[in-house]
Each structure stands twice: as structure tokens, then as C-alpha cells.
PDB file of C-alpha atoms in Angstrom:
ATOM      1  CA  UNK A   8       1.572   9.696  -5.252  1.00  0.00           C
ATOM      2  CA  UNK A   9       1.961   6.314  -6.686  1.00  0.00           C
ATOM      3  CA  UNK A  10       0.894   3.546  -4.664  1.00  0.00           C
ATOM      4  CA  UNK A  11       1.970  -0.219  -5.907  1.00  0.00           C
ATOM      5  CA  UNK A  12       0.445  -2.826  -3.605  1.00  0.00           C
ATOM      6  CA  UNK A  13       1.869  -6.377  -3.410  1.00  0.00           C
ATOM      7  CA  UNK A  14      -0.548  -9.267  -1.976  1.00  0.00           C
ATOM      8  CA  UNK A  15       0.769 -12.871  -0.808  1.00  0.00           C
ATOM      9  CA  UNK A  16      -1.286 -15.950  -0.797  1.00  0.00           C
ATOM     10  CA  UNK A  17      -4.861 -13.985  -1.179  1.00  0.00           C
ATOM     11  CA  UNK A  18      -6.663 -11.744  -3.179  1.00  0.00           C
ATOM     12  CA  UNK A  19      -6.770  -7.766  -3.193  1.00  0.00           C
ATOM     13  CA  UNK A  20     -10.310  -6.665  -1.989  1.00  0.00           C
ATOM     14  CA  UNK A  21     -11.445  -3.433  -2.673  1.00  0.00           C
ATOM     15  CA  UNK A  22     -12.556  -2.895   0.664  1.00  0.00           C
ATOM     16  CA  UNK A  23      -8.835  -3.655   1.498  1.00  0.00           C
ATOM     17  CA  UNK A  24      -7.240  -1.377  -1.097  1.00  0.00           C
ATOM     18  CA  UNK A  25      -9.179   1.389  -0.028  1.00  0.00           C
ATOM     19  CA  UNK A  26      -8.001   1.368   3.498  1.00  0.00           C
ATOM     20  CA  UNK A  27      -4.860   1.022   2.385  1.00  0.00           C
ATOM     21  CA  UNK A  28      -4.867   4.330   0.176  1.00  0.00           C
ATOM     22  CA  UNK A  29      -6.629   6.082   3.252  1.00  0.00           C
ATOM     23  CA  UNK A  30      -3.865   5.004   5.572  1.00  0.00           C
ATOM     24  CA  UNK A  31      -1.153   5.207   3.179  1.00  0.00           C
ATOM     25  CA  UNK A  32      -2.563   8.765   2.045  1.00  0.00           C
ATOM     26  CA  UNK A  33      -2.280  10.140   5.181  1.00  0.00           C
ATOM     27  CA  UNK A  34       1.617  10.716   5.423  1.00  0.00           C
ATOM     28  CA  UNK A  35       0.995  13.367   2.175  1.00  0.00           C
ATOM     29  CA  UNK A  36       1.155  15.664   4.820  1.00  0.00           C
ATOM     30  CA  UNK A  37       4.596  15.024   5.925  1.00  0.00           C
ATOM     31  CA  UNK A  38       5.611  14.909   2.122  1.00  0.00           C
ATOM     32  CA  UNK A  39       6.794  17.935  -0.264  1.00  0.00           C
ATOM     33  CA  UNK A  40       3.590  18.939  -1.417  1.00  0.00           C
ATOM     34  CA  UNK A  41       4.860  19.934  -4.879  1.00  0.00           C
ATOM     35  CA  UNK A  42       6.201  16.135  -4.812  1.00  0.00           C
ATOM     36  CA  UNK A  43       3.063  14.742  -4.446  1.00  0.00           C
ATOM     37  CA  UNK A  44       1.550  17.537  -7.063  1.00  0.00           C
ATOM     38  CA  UNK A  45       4.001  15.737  -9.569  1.00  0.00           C
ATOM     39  CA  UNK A  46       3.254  11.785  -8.624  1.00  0.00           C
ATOM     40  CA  UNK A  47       6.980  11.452  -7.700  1.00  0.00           C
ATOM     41  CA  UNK A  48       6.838   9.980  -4.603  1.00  0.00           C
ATOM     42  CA  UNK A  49       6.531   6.095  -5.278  1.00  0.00           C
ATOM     43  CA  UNK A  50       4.996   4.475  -2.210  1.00  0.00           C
ATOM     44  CA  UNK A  51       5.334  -0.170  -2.026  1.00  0.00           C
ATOM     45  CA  UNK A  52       2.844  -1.304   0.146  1.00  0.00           C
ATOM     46  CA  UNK A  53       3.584  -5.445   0.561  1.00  0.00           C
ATOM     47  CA  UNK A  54       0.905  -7.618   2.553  1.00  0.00           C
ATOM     48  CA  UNK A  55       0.378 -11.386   2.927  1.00  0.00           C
ATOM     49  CA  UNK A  56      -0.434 -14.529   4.756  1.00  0.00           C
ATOM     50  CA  UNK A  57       1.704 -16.752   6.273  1.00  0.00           C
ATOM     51  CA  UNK A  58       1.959 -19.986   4.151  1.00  0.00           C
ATOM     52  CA  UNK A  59       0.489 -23.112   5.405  1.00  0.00           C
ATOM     53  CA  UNK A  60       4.358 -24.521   6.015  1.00  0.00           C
ATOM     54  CA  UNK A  61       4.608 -21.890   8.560  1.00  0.00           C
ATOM     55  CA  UNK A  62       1.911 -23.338  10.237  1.00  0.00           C
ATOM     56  CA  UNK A  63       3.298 -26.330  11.626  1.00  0.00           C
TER      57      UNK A  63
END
């Protein structure tokens, strides 16, 4: 499975992509396993913090 990850206004941890692939990895199961065998399945992860002109 192919896993792009998009981050807004901070930086991708480790620690942080790697609870994301556990999490993420976790719905295999409900996937076509010969899918997954085969990297077909294309998963877009997209995570981010609210810019400081939301803050006001």
C-alpha cells in the first residue's frame, strides 16, 4: 500500500509518521489482500495546523 502524507505549517516527525502508518495500516484488513500484495491501493493522508490568521 502506498501511503503519501501531506503536512501544513509543521514538520513531519518520525514519531508522527509512524503512527500514522500504524493507524493507516490497519484498514489492510478490510482491503483485497491481493491489492495490497501489488501496492495498488494509494492511500493520501493530509494533516496541518491552523494558520495564525485563523487565530484571531
Amino acid at each position: 500500500m502506498n501511503l503519501n502524507i501531506k503536512t501544513t505549517n509543521f514538520d513531519l516527525t518520525p514519531d508522527i509518521k509512524e503512527y500514522l502508518e500504524k493507524k493507516v495500516g490497519s484498514i489492510e484488513k478490510f482491503l483485497n489482500k491481493k491489492d495490497v500484495e501489488l501496492n495498488s491501493v494509494e492511500t493520501q493522508i493530509e494533516i496541518g495546523r491552523p494558520s495564525q490568521h485563523h487565530q484571531k
